mmCIF file of C-alpha atoms in Angstrom:
data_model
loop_
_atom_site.group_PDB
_atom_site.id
_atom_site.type_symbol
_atom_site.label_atom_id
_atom_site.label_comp_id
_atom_site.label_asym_id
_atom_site.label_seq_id
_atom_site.Cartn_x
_atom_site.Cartn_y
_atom_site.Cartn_z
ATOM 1 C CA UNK A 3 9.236 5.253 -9.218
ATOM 2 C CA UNK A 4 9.226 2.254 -11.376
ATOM 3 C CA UNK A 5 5.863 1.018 -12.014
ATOM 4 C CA UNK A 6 4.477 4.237 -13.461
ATOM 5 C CA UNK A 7 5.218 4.384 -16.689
ATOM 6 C CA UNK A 8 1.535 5.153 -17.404
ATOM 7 C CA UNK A 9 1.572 9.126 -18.626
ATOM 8 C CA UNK A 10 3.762 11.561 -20.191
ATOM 9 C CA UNK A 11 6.679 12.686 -17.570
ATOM 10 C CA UNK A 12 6.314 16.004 -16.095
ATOM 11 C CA UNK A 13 9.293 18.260 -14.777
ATOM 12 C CA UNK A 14 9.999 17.196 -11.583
ATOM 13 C CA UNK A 15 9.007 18.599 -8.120
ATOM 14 C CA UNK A 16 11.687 17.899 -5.302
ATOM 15 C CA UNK A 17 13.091 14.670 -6.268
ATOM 16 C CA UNK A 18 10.001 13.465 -7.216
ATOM 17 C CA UNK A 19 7.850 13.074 -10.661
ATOM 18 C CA UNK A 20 4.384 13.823 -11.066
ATOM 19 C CA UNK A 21 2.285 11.977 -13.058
ATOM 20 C CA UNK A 22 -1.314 12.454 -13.486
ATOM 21 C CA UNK A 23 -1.217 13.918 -10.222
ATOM 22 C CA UNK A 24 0.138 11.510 -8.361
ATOM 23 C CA UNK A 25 4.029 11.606 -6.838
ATOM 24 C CA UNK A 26 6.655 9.062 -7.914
ATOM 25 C CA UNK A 27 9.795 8.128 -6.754
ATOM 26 C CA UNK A 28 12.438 8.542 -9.517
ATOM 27 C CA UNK A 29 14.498 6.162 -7.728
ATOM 28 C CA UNK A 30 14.153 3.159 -5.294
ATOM 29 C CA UNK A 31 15.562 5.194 -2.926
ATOM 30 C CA UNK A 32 13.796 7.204 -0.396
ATOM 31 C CA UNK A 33 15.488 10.393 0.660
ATOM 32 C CA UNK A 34 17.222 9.058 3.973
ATOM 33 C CA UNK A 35 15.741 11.289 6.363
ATOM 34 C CA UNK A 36 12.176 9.621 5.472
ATOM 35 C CA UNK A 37 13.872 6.104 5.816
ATOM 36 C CA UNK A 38 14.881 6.866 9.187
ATOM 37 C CA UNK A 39 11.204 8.291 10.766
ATOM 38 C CA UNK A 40 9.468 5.158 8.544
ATOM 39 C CA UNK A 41 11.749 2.915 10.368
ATOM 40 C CA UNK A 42 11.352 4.195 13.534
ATOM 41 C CA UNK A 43 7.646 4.578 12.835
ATOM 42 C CA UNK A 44 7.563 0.859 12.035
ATOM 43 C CA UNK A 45 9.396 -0.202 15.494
ATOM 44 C CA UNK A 46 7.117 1.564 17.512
ATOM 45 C CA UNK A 47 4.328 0.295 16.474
ATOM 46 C CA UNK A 48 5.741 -3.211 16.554
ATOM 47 C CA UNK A 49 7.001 -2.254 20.292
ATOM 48 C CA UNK A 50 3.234 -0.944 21.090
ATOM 49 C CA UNK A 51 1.923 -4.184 19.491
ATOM 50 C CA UNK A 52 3.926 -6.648 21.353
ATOM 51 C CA UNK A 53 2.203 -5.142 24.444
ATOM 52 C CA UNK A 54 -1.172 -6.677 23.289
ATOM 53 C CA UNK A 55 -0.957 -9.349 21.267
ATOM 54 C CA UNK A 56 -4.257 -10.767 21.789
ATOM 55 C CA UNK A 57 -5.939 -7.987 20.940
ATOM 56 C CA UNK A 58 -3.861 -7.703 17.425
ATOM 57 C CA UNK A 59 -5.028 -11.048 16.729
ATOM 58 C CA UNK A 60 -8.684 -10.713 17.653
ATOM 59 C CA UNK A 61 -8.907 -7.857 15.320
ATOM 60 C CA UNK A 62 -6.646 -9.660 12.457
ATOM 61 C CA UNK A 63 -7.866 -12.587 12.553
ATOM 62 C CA UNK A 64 -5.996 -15.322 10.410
ATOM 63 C CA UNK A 65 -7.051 -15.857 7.120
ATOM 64 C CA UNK A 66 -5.811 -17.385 4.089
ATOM 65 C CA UNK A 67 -6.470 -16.500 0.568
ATOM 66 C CA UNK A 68 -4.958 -19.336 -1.452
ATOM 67 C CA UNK A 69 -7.035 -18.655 -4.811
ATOM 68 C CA UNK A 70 -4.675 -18.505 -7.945
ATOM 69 C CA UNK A 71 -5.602 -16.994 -11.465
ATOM 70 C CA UNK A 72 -4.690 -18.044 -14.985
ATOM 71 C CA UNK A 73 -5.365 -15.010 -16.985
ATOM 72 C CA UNK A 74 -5.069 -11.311 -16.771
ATOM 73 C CA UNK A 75 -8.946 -11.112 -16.337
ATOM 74 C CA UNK A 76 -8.733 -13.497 -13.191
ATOM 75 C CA UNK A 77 -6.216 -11.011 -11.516
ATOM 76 C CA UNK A 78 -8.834 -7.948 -11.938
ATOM 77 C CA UNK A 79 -11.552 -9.851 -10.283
ATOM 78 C CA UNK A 80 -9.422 -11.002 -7.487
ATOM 79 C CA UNK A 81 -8.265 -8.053 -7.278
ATOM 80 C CA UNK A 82 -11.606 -6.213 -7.226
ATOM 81 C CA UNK A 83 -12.628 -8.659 -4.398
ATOM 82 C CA UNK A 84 -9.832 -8.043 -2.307
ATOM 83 C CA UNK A 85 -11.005 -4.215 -2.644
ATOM 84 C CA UNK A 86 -14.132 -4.838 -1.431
ATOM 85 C CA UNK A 87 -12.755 -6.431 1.266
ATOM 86 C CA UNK A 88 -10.668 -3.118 1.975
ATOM 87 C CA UNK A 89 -7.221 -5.225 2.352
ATOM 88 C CA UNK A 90 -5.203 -2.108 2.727
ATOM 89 C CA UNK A 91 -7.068 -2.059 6.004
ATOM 90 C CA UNK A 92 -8.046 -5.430 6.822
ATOM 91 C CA UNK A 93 -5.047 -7.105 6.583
ATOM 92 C CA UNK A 94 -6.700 -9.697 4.578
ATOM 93 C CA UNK A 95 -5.229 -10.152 1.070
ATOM 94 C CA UNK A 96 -5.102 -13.492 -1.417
ATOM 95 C CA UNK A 97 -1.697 -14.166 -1.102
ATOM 96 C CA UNK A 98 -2.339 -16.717 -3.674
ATOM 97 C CA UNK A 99 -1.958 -14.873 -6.577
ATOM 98 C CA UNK A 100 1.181 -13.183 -5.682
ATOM 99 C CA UNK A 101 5.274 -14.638 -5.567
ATOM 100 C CA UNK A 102 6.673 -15.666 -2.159
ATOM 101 C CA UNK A 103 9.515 -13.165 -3.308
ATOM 102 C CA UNK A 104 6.805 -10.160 -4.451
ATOM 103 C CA UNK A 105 8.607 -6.472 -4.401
ATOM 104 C CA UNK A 106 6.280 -3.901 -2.341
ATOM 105 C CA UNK A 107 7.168 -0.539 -2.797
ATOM 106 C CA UNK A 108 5.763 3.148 -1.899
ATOM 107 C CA UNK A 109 7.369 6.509 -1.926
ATOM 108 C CA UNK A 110 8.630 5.603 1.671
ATOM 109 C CA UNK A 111 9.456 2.467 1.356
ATOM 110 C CA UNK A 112 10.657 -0.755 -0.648
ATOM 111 C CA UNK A 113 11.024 -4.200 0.431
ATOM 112 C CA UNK A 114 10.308 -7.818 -0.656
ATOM 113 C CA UNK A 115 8.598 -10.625 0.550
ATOM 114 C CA UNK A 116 4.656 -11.153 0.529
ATOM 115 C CA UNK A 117 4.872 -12.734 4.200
ATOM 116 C CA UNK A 118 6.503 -9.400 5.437
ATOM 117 C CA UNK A 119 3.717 -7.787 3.588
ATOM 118 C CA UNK A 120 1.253 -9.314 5.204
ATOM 119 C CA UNK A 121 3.013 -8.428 8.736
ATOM 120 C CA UNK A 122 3.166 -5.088 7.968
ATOM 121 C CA UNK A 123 -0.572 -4.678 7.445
ATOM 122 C CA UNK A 124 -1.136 -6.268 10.761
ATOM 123 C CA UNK A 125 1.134 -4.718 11.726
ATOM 124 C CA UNK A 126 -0.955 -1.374 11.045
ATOM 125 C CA UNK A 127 -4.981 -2.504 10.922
ATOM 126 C CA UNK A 128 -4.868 -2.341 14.940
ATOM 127 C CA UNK A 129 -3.929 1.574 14.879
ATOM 128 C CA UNK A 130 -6.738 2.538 12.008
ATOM 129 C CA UNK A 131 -9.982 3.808 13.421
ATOM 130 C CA UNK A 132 -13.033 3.690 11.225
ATOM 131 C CA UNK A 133 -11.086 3.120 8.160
ATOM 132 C CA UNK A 134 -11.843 3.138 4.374
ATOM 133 C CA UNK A 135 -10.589 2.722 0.964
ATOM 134 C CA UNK A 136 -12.542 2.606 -1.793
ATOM 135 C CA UNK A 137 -11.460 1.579 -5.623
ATOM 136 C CA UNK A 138 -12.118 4.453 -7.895
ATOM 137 C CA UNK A 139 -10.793 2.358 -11.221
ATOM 138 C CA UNK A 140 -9.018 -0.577 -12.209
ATOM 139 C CA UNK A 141 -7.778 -1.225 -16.103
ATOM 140 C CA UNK A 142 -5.476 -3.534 -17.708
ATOM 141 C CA UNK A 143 -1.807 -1.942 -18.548
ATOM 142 C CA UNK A 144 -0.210 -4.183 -21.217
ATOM 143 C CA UNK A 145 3.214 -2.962 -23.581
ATOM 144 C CA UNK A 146 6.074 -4.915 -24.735
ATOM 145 C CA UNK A 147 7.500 -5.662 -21.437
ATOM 146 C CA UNK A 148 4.959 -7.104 -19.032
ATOM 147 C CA UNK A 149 1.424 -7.286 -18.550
ATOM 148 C CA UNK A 150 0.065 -5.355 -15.656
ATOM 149 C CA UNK A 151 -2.500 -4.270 -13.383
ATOM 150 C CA UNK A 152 -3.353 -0.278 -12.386
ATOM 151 C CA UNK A 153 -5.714 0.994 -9.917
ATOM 152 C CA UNK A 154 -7.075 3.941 -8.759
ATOM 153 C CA UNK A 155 -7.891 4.064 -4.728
ATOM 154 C CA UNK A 156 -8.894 6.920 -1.649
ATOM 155 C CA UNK A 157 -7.683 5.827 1.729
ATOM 156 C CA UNK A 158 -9.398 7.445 4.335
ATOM 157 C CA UNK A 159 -9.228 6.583 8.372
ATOM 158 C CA UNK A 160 -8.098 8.630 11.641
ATOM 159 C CA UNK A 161 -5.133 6.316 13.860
ATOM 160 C CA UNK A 162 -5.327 5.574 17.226
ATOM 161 C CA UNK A 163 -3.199 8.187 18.633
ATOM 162 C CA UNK A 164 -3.386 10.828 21.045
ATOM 163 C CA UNK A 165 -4.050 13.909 18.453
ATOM 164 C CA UNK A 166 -5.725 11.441 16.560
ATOM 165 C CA UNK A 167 -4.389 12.398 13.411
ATOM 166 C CA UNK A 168 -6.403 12.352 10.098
ATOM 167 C CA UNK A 169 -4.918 10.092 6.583
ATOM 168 C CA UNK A 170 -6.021 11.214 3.371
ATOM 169 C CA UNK A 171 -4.303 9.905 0.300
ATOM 170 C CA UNK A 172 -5.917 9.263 -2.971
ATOM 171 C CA UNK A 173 -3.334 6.636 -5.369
ATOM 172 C CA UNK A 174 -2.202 4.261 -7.734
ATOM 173 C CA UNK A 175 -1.219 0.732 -7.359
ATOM 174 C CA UNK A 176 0.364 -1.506 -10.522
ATOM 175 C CA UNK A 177 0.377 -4.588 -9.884
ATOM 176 C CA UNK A 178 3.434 -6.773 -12.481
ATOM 177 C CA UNK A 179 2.902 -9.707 -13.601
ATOM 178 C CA UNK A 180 4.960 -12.456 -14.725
ATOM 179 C CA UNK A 181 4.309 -15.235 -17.529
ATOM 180 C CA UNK A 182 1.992 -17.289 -15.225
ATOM 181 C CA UNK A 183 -0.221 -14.641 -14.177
ATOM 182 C CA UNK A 184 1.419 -13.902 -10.235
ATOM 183 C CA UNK A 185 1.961 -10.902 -9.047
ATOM 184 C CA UNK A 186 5.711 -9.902 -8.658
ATOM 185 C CA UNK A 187 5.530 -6.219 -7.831
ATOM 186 C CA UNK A 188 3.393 -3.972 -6.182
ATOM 187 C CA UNK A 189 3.779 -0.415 -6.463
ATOM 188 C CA UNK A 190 1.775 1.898 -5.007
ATOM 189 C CA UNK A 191 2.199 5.726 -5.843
ATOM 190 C CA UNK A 192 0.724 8.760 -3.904
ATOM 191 C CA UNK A 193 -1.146 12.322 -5.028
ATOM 192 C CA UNK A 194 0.877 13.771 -1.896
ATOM 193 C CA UNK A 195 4.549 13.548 -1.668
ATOM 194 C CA UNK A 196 6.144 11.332 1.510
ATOM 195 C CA UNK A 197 6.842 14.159 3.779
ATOM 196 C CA UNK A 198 3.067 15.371 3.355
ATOM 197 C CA UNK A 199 2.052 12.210 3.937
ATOM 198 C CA UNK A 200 4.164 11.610 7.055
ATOM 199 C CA UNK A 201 3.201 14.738 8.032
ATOM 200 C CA UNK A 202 -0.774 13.707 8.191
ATOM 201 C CA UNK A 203 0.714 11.251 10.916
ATOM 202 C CA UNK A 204 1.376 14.140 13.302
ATOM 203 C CA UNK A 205 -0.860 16.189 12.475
ATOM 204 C CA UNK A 206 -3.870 16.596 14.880
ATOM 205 C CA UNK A 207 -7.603 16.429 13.409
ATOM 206 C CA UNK A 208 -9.282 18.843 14.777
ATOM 207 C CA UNK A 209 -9.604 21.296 12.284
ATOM 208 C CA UNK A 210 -8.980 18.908 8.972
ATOM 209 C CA UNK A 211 -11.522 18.721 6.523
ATOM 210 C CA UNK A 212 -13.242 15.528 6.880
#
């Protein structure tokens, strides 16, 4: 995946290089199985959403985070802030500090846009069920190219579905920045590759470690 060009480059596992223990894409391209359940994932949820709107709102409630940053220091502490708020979870990021036009990507996934990034996490919050993620480190990644964020995370939270399944993923976000300190990609990599980590989705609890 693009975006971790942190470590040395390992053999590779599967279409996939590991790196410090964590999973990359060595393309932008998911394998096209994986595309097709994400998708599908995605429009169910949307479907089951649409059924209850007012509840989706009444636990995302509308917030905007307009702050903006003029130095590579600024984006750490925003950044640490919108940890502590537990965006991934939330749903509530400061959009300020990143481009309209901001790439997301994941082993699953790639898209751009930060408004469809910020439908996409309300999209999800709803389904979580005593969610968590917690920053483990966050350090400054600057080379000849661009100037750039890294941090360490654990997600942790059961869905809301029948089996109730259990997600565990320990990763790596960078976070690219361009000449006037905005965030233009956002890259998350995982320490389990995509099909583990869809699998965790059907996967029943009972039994998981906790």
């Amino acid at each position: 995946m693009r975006g971790c060009r942190y470590s040395l480059r390992i053999p590779n596992d599967g279409g996939f290089v590991k790196r410090n223990g964590f999973r990359c894409s060595k393309s932008n391209d998911a394998p096209q199985l994986l595309k097709v359940v994400v998708s599908g994932a995605t429009e169910i949820l949307r479907l089951l959403s649409s059924f209850n709107k007012n509840e989706l709102y009444e636990m995302v409630p509308e917030q905007k985070y307009e702050t903006s940053a003029s130095s590579l220091d600024d984006i750490m502490m925003i950044l640490k802030s919108d940890y502590d708020n537990a965006y991934f979870v939330t749903g509530n990021f400061t959009s300020g500090i990143y481009t309209d036009d901001c790439i997301f990507e994941d082993p699953t996934i790639r898209f751009r846009g930060k408004e469809l990034y910020s439908r996409n996490l309300k999209l999800l919050v709803p389904f979580f069920e005593h969610p968590s993620i917690s920053l483990q480190s966050i350090n400054k990644v600057i080379n000849s190219e661009t100037e750039s964020v890294m941090a360490s995370w654990r997600l942790r939270t059961y869905l809301k579905l029948p089996w109730r399944p259990l997600i565990l993923i320990d990763g790596i976000t960078v976070y690219d920045l361009d000449n006037r300190f905005r965030i233009v990609k956002h890259v998350e990599s995982w320490s389990v590759s995509p099909l583990e980590a869809i699998g965790q989705i059907f996967t029943p609890s009972s039994g998981r470690p906790v």
